[in-house]
Amino acid sequence: MITKDPNEIKILRQGGKILATVLNMVASKVKPGVSAAELDELAETEIIKMGGKPSFKNYRSQVGDPAFPASLCVSRNNEVVHGVPGKDKILQDGDIVGLDLGVIYQGLYTDSAITVPVGNVSEKKLKLIEAAERSLEAGLSEVKPGKFTGDIGFAIESTTKKYNFQVVRELVGHGVGKAVHEEPEVPCFGKKGTGTKLVQGMVLAIEPMVNENGWKINFAPDNWTIVTEDGGWSAHREHTILVTEDGFEILT
Ligand code: MG
Ligand code: MG
């Protein structure tokens, strides 16, 4: 069981504030014609300016795997997460774009993502973004000591179902703080009262990935970008949160 001490929590709050500031700044630059590479450069520059380091750059899933080449994941439309922000990935009117960012501040990690519309976006795709937002809120409302990761997953999946969308099952939220990914896993589906019991001082990244059609996913040819199997679009929303004495605090 990994919990954070008061000093670590103080640092995570500061790092989370940097992340939130930079992610909002990057999101505000989203418009048709902007390249994913420009957003990535802005994110990296601003994180460093504020005293942090990007945690995704050169991240490897396992030793020997290829390193992630950027600071910001930019995942467009049918791309679910881990989108590589190339210069040739130009945002188009009507797209939705997921921006996922990780920060290291004084050695400690925070993680947050948001999906934003590009220009004029169809009603259905806006609903997808809304479903990701609302399902994260529903998951967060379950967070307090004594509850379980399964309670969070159940709430996320139930909310998504109301929209007739499906949550990704093969990727999960996670503990975070001393590394990009820590125990426990926080799935976006589950049974109430199952999984890991929440205790005060845990820091979790909770992150619904909501697909408009089926929940299945695949790797794109670049071996990083995760796409929906059926080509449907997907929206992602994530916060790093602290389990407090009687609930939660959003750190990002
Ligand atoms: Mg993330
Ligand atoms: Mg994450």
PDB file of C-alpha atoms and ligand atoms in Angstrom:
ATOM      1  CA  MET A   1       0.000   0.000   0.000  1.00  0.00           C
ATOM      2  CA  ILE A   2       1.561   3.289  -1.097  1.00  0.00           C
ATOM      3  CA  THR A   3       0.537   6.441   0.763  1.00  0.00           C
ATOM      4  CA  LYS A   4       2.205   9.846   0.704  1.00  0.00           C
ATOM      5  CA  ASP A   5       3.413  11.741   3.767  1.00  0.00           C
ATOM      6  CA  PRO A   6       2.499  15.398   4.452  1.00  0.00           C
ATOM      7  CA  ASN A   7       5.689  16.745   2.898  1.00  0.00           C
ATOM      8  CA  GLU A   8       5.217  14.685  -0.263  1.00  0.00           C
ATOM      9  CA  ILE A   9       1.599  15.845  -0.442  1.00  0.00           C
ATOM     10  CA  LYS A  10       2.755  19.461  -0.246  1.00  0.00           C
ATOM     11  CA  ILE A  11       5.102  18.909  -3.202  1.00  0.00           C
ATOM     12  CA  LEU A  12       2.430  17.021  -5.183  1.00  0.00           C
ATOM     13  CA  ARG A  13       0.058  19.974  -4.680  1.00  0.00           C
ATOM     14  CA  GLN A  14       2.685  22.333  -6.113  1.00  0.00           C
ATOM     15  CA  GLY A  15       3.475  20.014  -9.011  1.00  0.00           C
ATOM     16  CA  GLY A  16      -0.240  19.513  -9.673  1.00  0.00           C
ATOM     17  CA  LYS A  17      -0.740  23.257  -9.827  1.00  0.00           C
ATOM     18  CA  ILE A  18       2.020  23.565 -12.446  1.00  0.00           C
ATOM     19  CA  LEU A  19       0.435  20.762 -14.455  1.00  0.00           C
ATOM     20  CA  ALA A  20      -3.046  22.323 -14.297  1.00  0.00           C
ATOM     21  CA  THR A  21      -1.722  25.730 -15.334  1.00  0.00           C
ATOM     22  CA  VAL A  22       0.218  24.337 -18.296  1.00  0.00           C
ATOM     23  CA  LEU A  23      -2.555  21.990 -19.434  1.00  0.00           C
ATOM     24  CA  ASN A  24      -5.089  24.846 -19.407  1.00  0.00           C
ATOM     25  CA  MET A  25      -2.678  27.020 -21.348  1.00  0.00           C
ATOM     26  CA  VAL A  26      -2.139  24.295 -23.962  1.00  0.00           C
ATOM     27  CA  ALA A  27      -5.893  23.597 -24.192  1.00  0.00           C
ATOM     28  CA  SER A  28      -6.535  27.290 -24.840  1.00  0.00           C
ATOM     29  CA  LYS A  29      -4.256  27.118 -27.922  1.00  0.00           C
ATOM     30  CA  VAL A  30      -6.304  24.364 -29.571  1.00  0.00           C
ATOM     31  CA  LYS A  31      -7.818  25.516 -32.848  1.00  0.00           C
ATOM     32  CA  PRO A  32      -7.959  24.372 -36.471  1.00  0.00           C
ATOM     33  CA  GLY A  33      -4.549  24.550 -38.172  1.00  0.00           C
ATOM     34  CA  VAL A  34      -2.447  24.127 -35.028  1.00  0.00           C
ATOM     35  CA  SER A  35      -0.094  21.136 -35.060  1.00  0.00           C
ATOM     36  CA  ALA A  36       0.235  18.662 -32.221  1.00  0.00           C
ATOM     37  CA  ALA A  37       3.991  19.354 -32.226  1.00  0.00           C
ATOM     38  CA  GLU A  38       3.352  23.038 -31.436  1.00  0.00           C
ATOM     39  CA  LEU A  39       1.207  22.075 -28.434  1.00  0.00           C
ATOM     40  CA  ASP A  40       3.888  19.665 -27.254  1.00  0.00           C
ATOM     41  CA  GLU A  41       6.622  22.314 -27.498  1.00  0.00           C
ATOM     42  CA  LEU A  42       4.507  24.801 -25.557  1.00  0.00           C
ATOM     43  CA  ALA A  43       3.799  22.247 -22.811  1.00  0.00           C
ATOM     44  CA  GLU A  44       7.463  21.333 -22.455  1.00  0.00           C
ATOM     45  CA  THR A  45       8.688  24.939 -22.431  1.00  0.00           C
ATOM     46  CA  GLU A  46       6.141  26.051 -19.844  1.00  0.00           C
ATOM     47  CA  ILE A  47       6.703  23.078 -17.500  1.00  0.00           C
ATOM     48  CA  ILE A  48      10.438  23.736 -17.462  1.00  0.00           C
ATOM     49  CA  LYS A  49       9.891  27.485 -16.990  1.00  0.00           C
ATOM     50  CA  MET A  50       7.816  26.714 -13.895  1.00  0.00           C
ATOM     51  CA  GLY A  51      10.482  24.480 -12.361  1.00  0.00           C
ATOM     52  CA  GLY A  52       9.097  21.088 -13.349  1.00  0.00           C
ATOM     53  CA  LYS A  53      10.082  18.364 -15.792  1.00  0.00           C
ATOM     54  CA  PRO A  54       7.893  16.517 -18.304  1.00  0.00           C
ATOM     55  CA  SER A  55       7.433  12.934 -17.085  1.00  0.00           C
ATOM     56  CA  PHE A  56       6.282  11.324 -20.336  1.00  0.00           C
ATOM     57  CA  LYS A  57       9.329  12.333 -22.395  1.00  0.00           C
ATOM     58  CA  ASN A  58      11.568   9.273 -22.826  1.00  0.00           C
ATOM     59  CA  TYR A  59       9.134   7.169 -20.772  1.00  0.00           C
ATOM     60  CA  ARG A  60       9.448   3.437 -21.455  1.00  0.00           C
ATOM     61  CA  SER A  61       6.770   0.888 -20.576  1.00  0.00           C
ATOM     62  CA  GLN A  62       9.562  -1.605 -19.907  1.00  0.00           C
ATOM     63  CA  VAL A  63      13.339  -1.595 -20.109  1.00  0.00           C
ATOM     64  CA  GLY A  64      14.323  -2.015 -23.764  1.00  0.00           C
ATOM     65  CA  ASP A  65      11.020  -0.675 -25.121  1.00  0.00           C
ATOM     66  CA  PRO A  66      11.112   2.441 -27.331  1.00  0.00           C
ATOM     67  CA  ALA A  67      10.983   5.731 -25.405  1.00  0.00           C
ATOM     68  CA  PHE A  68       8.006   8.095 -25.783  1.00  0.00           C
ATOM     69  CA  PRO A  69       9.358  10.949 -27.916  1.00  0.00           C
ATOM     70  CA  ALA A  70       7.391  13.895 -26.474  1.00  0.00           C
ATOM     71  CA  SER A  71       6.152  15.689 -23.337  1.00  0.00           C
ATOM     72  CA  LEU A  72       2.462  15.827 -24.259  1.00  0.00           C
ATOM     73  CA  CYS A  73       0.257  13.026 -25.580  1.00  0.00           C
ATOM     74  CA  VAL A  74      -2.038  14.380 -28.305  1.00  0.00           C
ATOM     75  CA  SER A  75      -4.775  11.891 -29.225  1.00  0.00           C
ATOM     76  CA  ARG A  76      -7.223  12.914 -31.922  1.00  0.00           C
ATOM     77  CA  ASN A  77     -10.687  11.488 -32.742  1.00  0.00           C
ATOM     78  CA  ASN A  78     -10.333   7.667 -32.956  1.00  0.00           C
ATOM     79  CA  GLU A  79      -7.060   7.864 -31.000  1.00  0.00           C
ATOM     80  CA  VAL A  80      -7.742   6.983 -27.357  1.00  0.00           C
ATOM     81  CA  VAL A  81      -4.506   7.843 -25.545  1.00  0.00           C
ATOM     82  CA  HIS A  82      -0.703   7.992 -25.982  1.00  0.00           C
ATOM     83  CA  GLY A  83      -0.953   9.889 -29.281  1.00  0.00           C
ATOM     84  CA  VAL A  84       2.474  10.968 -30.555  1.00  0.00           C
ATOM     85  CA  PRO A  85       2.403  14.724 -31.312  1.00  0.00           C
ATOM     86  CA  GLY A  86       3.950  14.868 -34.797  1.00  0.00           C
ATOM     87  CA  LYS A  87       4.378  18.029 -36.885  1.00  0.00           C
ATOM     88  CA  ASP A  88       2.072  16.518 -39.504  1.00  0.00           C
ATOM     89  CA  LYS A  89      -0.736  16.000 -36.999  1.00  0.00           C
ATOM     90  CA  ILE A  90      -2.652  19.197 -37.799  1.00  0.00           C
ATOM     91  CA  LEU A  91      -5.893  19.828 -35.909  1.00  0.00           C
ATOM     92  CA  GLN A  92      -8.928  20.132 -38.178  1.00  0.00           C
ATOM     93  CA  ASP A  93     -12.257  21.837 -37.650  1.00  0.00           C
ATOM     94  CA  GLY A  94     -14.629  19.247 -36.125  1.00  0.00           C
ATOM     95  CA  ASP A  95     -11.923  17.173 -34.390  1.00  0.00           C
ATOM     96  CA  ILE A  96     -11.788  16.380 -30.715  1.00  0.00           C
ATOM     97  CA  VAL A  97      -8.337  16.233 -29.178  1.00  0.00           C
ATOM     98  CA  GLY A  98      -7.166  14.595 -25.971  1.00  0.00           C
ATOM     99  CA  LEU A  99      -4.228  16.294 -24.227  1.00  0.00           C
ATOM    100  CA  ASP A 100      -2.494  14.166 -21.591  1.00  0.00           C
ATOM    101  CA  LEU A 101       0.383  15.610 -19.571  1.00  0.00           C
ATOM    102  CA  GLY A 102       2.637  14.353 -16.781  1.00  0.00           C
ATOM    103  CA  VAL A 103       4.843  16.525 -14.583  1.00  0.00           C
ATOM    104  CA  ILE A 104       7.714  15.729 -12.233  1.00  0.00           C
ATOM    105  CA  TYR A 105       8.206  18.371  -9.558  1.00  0.00           C
ATOM    106  CA  GLN A 106      10.870  17.914  -6.893  1.00  0.00           C
ATOM    107  CA  GLY A 107      10.964  14.238  -7.795  1.00  0.00           C
ATOM    108  CA  LEU A 108       7.215  13.616  -7.509  1.00  0.00           C
ATOM    109  CA  TYR A 109       4.742  12.854 -10.314  1.00  0.00           C
ATOM    110  CA  THR A 110       1.285  14.123 -11.238  1.00  0.00           C
ATOM    111  CA  ASP A 111      -0.839  13.230 -14.279  1.00  0.00           C
ATOM    112  CA  SER A 112      -3.862  14.894 -15.907  1.00  0.00           C
ATOM    113  CA  ALA A 113      -5.722  14.882 -19.221  1.00  0.00           C
ATOM    114  CA  ILE A 114      -8.521  16.767 -20.909  1.00  0.00           C
ATOM    115  CA  THR A 115     -10.334  16.402 -24.234  1.00  0.00           C
ATOM    116  CA  VAL A 116     -11.252  19.581 -26.078  1.00  0.00           C
ATOM    117  CA  PRO A 117     -13.256  20.328 -29.225  1.00  0.00           C
ATOM    118  CA  VAL A 118     -11.508  21.852 -32.261  1.00  0.00           C
ATOM    119  CA  GLY A 119     -13.680  24.515 -33.885  1.00  0.00           C
ATOM    120  CA  ASN A 120     -17.228  23.362 -34.646  1.00  0.00           C
ATOM    121  CA  VAL A 121     -17.799  19.853 -33.328  1.00  0.00           C
ATOM    122  CA  SER A 122     -20.900  17.690 -33.824  1.00  0.00           C
ATOM    123  CA  GLU A 123     -23.407  17.205 -31.015  1.00  0.00           C
ATOM    124  CA  LYS A 124     -22.498  13.531 -30.613  1.00  0.00           C
ATOM    125  CA  LYS A 125     -18.791  14.193 -30.213  1.00  0.00           C
ATOM    126  CA  LEU A 126     -19.517  16.946 -27.680  1.00  0.00           C
ATOM    127  CA  LYS A 127     -21.579  14.363 -25.761  1.00  0.00           C
ATOM    128  CA  LEU A 128     -18.548  12.100 -25.759  1.00  0.00           C
ATOM    129  CA  ILE A 129     -16.463  14.828 -24.104  1.00  0.00           C
ATOM    130  CA  GLU A 130     -19.285  15.490 -21.643  1.00  0.00           C
ATOM    131  CA  ALA A 131     -19.550  11.775 -20.803  1.00  0.00           C
ATOM    132  CA  ALA A 132     -15.832  11.617 -20.000  1.00  0.00           C
ATOM    133  CA  GLU A 133     -16.165  14.669 -17.740  1.00  0.00           C
ATOM    134  CA  ARG A 134     -19.317  13.464 -15.956  1.00  0.00           C
ATOM    135  CA  SER A 135     -18.029   9.938 -15.483  1.00  0.00           C
ATOM    136  CA  LEU A 136     -14.843  11.277 -13.886  1.00  0.00           C
ATOM    137  CA  GLU A 137     -16.990  13.377 -11.532  1.00  0.00           C
ATOM    138  CA  ALA A 138     -19.067  10.296 -10.691  1.00  0.00           C
ATOM    139  CA  GLY A 139     -15.908   8.293  -9.983  1.00  0.00           C
ATOM    140  CA  LEU A 140     -14.502  11.056  -7.785  1.00  0.00           C
ATOM    141  CA  SER A 141     -17.710  11.227  -5.757  1.00  0.00           C
ATOM    142  CA  GLU A 142     -16.960   7.667  -4.570  1.00  0.00           C
ATOM    143  CA  VAL A 143     -13.507   8.526  -3.255  1.00  0.00           C
ATOM    144  CA  LYS A 144     -13.069   8.395   0.508  1.00  0.00           C
ATOM    145  CA  PRO A 145     -11.345   6.118   3.013  1.00  0.00           C
ATOM    146  CA  GLY A 146     -13.113   2.754   3.303  1.00  0.00           C
ATOM    147  CA  LYS A 147     -14.436   2.786  -0.266  1.00  0.00           C
ATOM    148  CA  PHE A 148     -12.910   0.561  -2.952  1.00  0.00           C
ATOM    149  CA  THR A 149     -11.435   1.056  -6.412  1.00  0.00           C
ATOM    150  CA  GLY A 150     -14.407  -1.027  -7.634  1.00  0.00           C
ATOM    151  CA  ASP A 151     -16.790   1.662  -6.347  1.00  0.00           C
ATOM    152  CA  ILE A 152     -14.983   4.226  -8.510  1.00  0.00           C
ATOM    153  CA  GLY A 153     -15.074   1.953 -11.567  1.00  0.00           C
ATOM    154  CA  PHE A 154     -18.736   1.117 -11.073  1.00  0.00           C
ATOM    155  CA  ALA A 155     -19.677   4.804 -10.905  1.00  0.00           C
ATOM    156  CA  ILE A 156     -17.632   5.652 -14.015  1.00  0.00           C
ATOM    157  CA  GLU A 157     -19.089   2.806 -16.075  1.00  0.00           C
ATOM    158  CA  SER A 158     -22.681   3.463 -14.926  1.00  0.00           C
ATOM    159  CA  THR A 159     -22.428   7.108 -15.957  1.00  0.00           C
ATOM    160  CA  THR A 160     -20.925   6.256 -19.337  1.00  0.00           C
ATOM    161  CA  LYS A 161     -23.693   3.715 -19.999  1.00  0.00           C
ATOM    162  CA  LYS A 162     -26.321   6.428 -19.502  1.00  0.00           C
ATOM    163  CA  TYR A 163     -24.823   8.121 -22.556  1.00  0.00           C
ATOM    164  CA  ASN A 164     -24.800   4.829 -24.497  1.00  0.00           C
ATOM    165  CA  PHE A 165     -21.028   4.923 -24.719  1.00  0.00           C
ATOM    166  CA  GLN A 166     -18.473   2.362 -23.506  1.00  0.00           C
ATOM    167  CA  VAL A 167     -15.410   2.716 -21.280  1.00  0.00           C
ATOM    168  CA  VAL A 168     -12.067   1.277 -22.326  1.00  0.00           C
ATOM    169  CA  ARG A 169     -11.327  -1.818 -20.239  1.00  0.00           C
ATOM    170  CA  GLU A 170      -7.760  -2.687 -21.224  1.00  0.00           C
ATOM    171  CA  LEU A 171      -6.273   0.545 -19.851  1.00  0.00           C
ATOM    172  CA  VAL A 172      -6.810   1.720 -16.293  1.00  0.00           C
ATOM    173  CA  GLY A 173      -6.217   4.553 -13.853  1.00  0.00           C
ATOM    174  CA  HIS A 174      -3.421   4.096 -11.367  1.00  0.00           C
ATOM    175  CA  GLY A 175      -1.602   5.174  -8.277  1.00  0.00           C
ATOM    176  CA  VAL A 176       0.854   7.990  -8.963  1.00  0.00           C
ATOM    177  CA  GLY A 177       3.386  10.140  -7.089  1.00  0.00           C
ATOM    178  CA  LYS A 178       6.762   8.436  -6.902  1.00  0.00           C
ATOM    179  CA  ALA A 179       6.500   7.098 -10.464  1.00  0.00           C
ATOM    180  CA  VAL A 180       4.369   7.587 -13.581  1.00  0.00           C
ATOM    181  CA  HIS A 181       2.401   4.442 -12.692  1.00  0.00           C
ATOM    182  CA  GLU A 182       2.067   2.849  -9.241  1.00  0.00           C
ATOM    183  CA  GLU A 183      -0.256   0.451  -7.462  1.00  0.00           C
ATOM    184  CA  PRO A 184      -3.193   0.208  -7.246  1.00  0.00           C
ATOM    185  CA  GLU A 185      -4.895  -0.127 -10.620  1.00  0.00           C
ATOM    186  CA  VAL A 186      -8.084   1.925 -10.878  1.00  0.00           C
ATOM    187  CA  PRO A 187     -10.240   0.395 -13.633  1.00  0.00           C
ATOM    188  CA  CYS A 188     -13.071   2.417 -15.188  1.00  0.00           C
ATOM    189  CA  PHE A 189     -15.473  -0.470 -14.601  1.00  0.00           C
ATOM    190  CA  GLY A 190     -16.042  -2.780 -11.682  1.00  0.00           C
ATOM    191  CA  LYS A 191     -18.181  -4.128  -8.907  1.00  0.00           C
ATOM    192  CA  LYS A 192     -18.956  -2.137  -5.791  1.00  0.00           C
ATOM    193  CA  GLY A 193     -16.960  -3.203  -2.747  1.00  0.00           C
ATOM    194  CA  THR A 194     -14.226  -4.980  -4.751  1.00  0.00           C
ATOM    195  CA  GLY A 195     -10.655  -4.105  -5.628  1.00  0.00           C
ATOM    196  CA  THR A 196      -8.306  -2.078  -3.443  1.00  0.00           C
ATOM    197  CA  LYS A 197      -9.591  -0.386  -0.299  1.00  0.00           C
ATOM    198  CA  LEU A 198      -8.936   3.368  -0.270  1.00  0.00           C
ATOM    199  CA  VAL A 199      -7.013   4.874   2.618  1.00  0.00           C
ATOM    200  CA  GLN A 200      -6.119   8.437   3.521  1.00  0.00           C
ATOM    201  CA  GLY A 201      -2.898   9.629   1.867  1.00  0.00           C
ATOM    202  CA  MET A 202      -3.252   7.568  -1.327  1.00  0.00           C
ATOM    203  CA  VAL A 203      -2.698   9.518  -4.538  1.00  0.00           C
ATOM    204  CA  LEU A 204      -4.557   8.223  -7.600  1.00  0.00           C
ATOM    205  CA  ALA A 205      -4.862   9.145 -11.260  1.00  0.00           C
ATOM    206  CA  ILE A 206      -8.470   8.449 -12.226  1.00  0.00           C
ATOM    207  CA  GLU A 207      -9.011   8.526 -15.980  1.00  0.00           C
ATOM    208  CA  PRO A 208     -12.096   7.471 -17.896  1.00  0.00           C
ATOM    209  CA  MET A 209     -11.499   6.775 -21.596  1.00  0.00           C
ATOM    210  CA  VAL A 210     -14.921   6.812 -23.240  1.00  0.00           C
ATOM    211  CA  ASN A 211     -15.524   5.264 -26.685  1.00  0.00           C
ATOM    212  CA  GLU A 212     -18.572   6.137 -28.764  1.00  0.00           C
ATOM    213  CA  ASN A 213     -18.947   2.539 -29.998  1.00  0.00           C
ATOM    214  CA  GLY A 214     -17.166  -0.570 -28.721  1.00  0.00           C
ATOM    215  CA  TRP A 215     -14.638  -0.576 -25.881  1.00  0.00           C
ATOM    216  CA  LYS A 216     -11.920  -2.506 -27.697  1.00  0.00           C
ATOM    217  CA  ILE A 217      -8.615  -0.873 -28.619  1.00  0.00           C
ATOM    218  CA  ASN A 218      -5.516  -1.518 -30.723  1.00  0.00           C
ATOM    219  CA  PHE A 219      -2.038  -0.132 -31.224  1.00  0.00           C
ATOM    220  CA  ALA A 220      -1.514   2.184 -34.197  1.00  0.00           C
ATOM    221  CA  PRO A 221       1.480   1.374 -36.456  1.00  0.00           C
ATOM    222  CA  ASP A 222       3.717   3.797 -34.474  1.00  0.00           C
ATOM    223  CA  ASN A 223       3.417   1.309 -31.542  1.00  0.00           C
ATOM    224  CA  TRP A 224       2.543   4.105 -29.105  1.00  0.00           C
ATOM    225  CA  THR A 225      -0.783   5.574 -30.142  1.00  0.00           C
ATOM    226  CA  ILE A 226      -3.787   3.585 -28.890  1.00  0.00           C
ATOM    227  CA  VAL A 227      -6.775   3.683 -31.258  1.00  0.00           C
ATOM    228  CA  THR A 228     -10.294   2.296 -31.057  1.00  0.00           C
ATOM    229  CA  GLU A 229     -10.634  -1.059 -32.786  1.00  0.00           C
ATOM    230  CA  ASP A 230     -13.782  -0.053 -34.682  1.00  0.00           C
ATOM    231  CA  GLY A 231     -12.669   3.478 -35.657  1.00  0.00           C
ATOM    232  CA  GLY A 232     -15.201   5.195 -33.362  1.00  0.00           C
ATOM    233  CA  TRP A 233     -14.067   8.312 -31.565  1.00  0.00           C
ATOM    234  CA  SER A 234     -12.920   8.468 -27.956  1.00  0.00           C
ATOM    235  CA  ALA A 235     -12.631  11.089 -25.174  1.00  0.00           C
ATOM    236  CA  HIS A 236     -10.316  11.038 -22.148  1.00  0.00           C
ATOM    237  CA  ARG A 237     -10.433  12.960 -18.878  1.00  0.00           C
ATOM    238  CA  GLU A 238      -8.030  12.537 -15.966  1.00  0.00           C
ATOM    239  CA  HIS A 239      -7.174  14.086 -12.638  1.00  0.00           C
ATOM    240  CA  THR A 240      -4.613  13.221  -9.993  1.00  0.00           C
ATOM    241  CA  ILE A 241      -6.353  13.218  -6.619  1.00  0.00           C
ATOM    242  CA  LEU A 242      -5.463  12.747  -2.963  1.00  0.00           C
ATOM    243  CA  VAL A 243      -7.616  10.584  -0.695  1.00  0.00           C
ATOM    244  CA  THR A 244      -8.285  12.825   2.315  1.00  0.00           C
ATOM    245  CA  GLU A 245      -9.735  12.090   5.747  1.00  0.00           C
ATOM    246  CA  ASP A 246     -13.323  12.325   4.515  1.00  0.00           C
ATOM    247  CA  GLY A 247     -13.174  12.496   0.715  1.00  0.00           C
ATOM    248  CA  PHE A 248     -10.731  13.700  -1.905  1.00  0.00           C
ATOM    249  CA  GLU A 249      -8.764  16.688  -3.083  1.00  0.00           C
ATOM    250  CA  ILE A 250      -8.038  17.292  -6.772  1.00  0.00           C
ATOM    251  CA  LEU A 251      -4.309  17.999  -7.122  1.00  0.00           C
ATOM    252  CA  THR A 252      -4.366  18.852 -10.811  1.00  0.00           C
TER     253      THR A 252
HETATM  254 MG    MG B   1      -2.345  10.832 -18.099  1.00  0.00          MG
HETATM  255 MG    MG B   2      -2.616   8.353 -16.138  1.00  0.00          MG
END
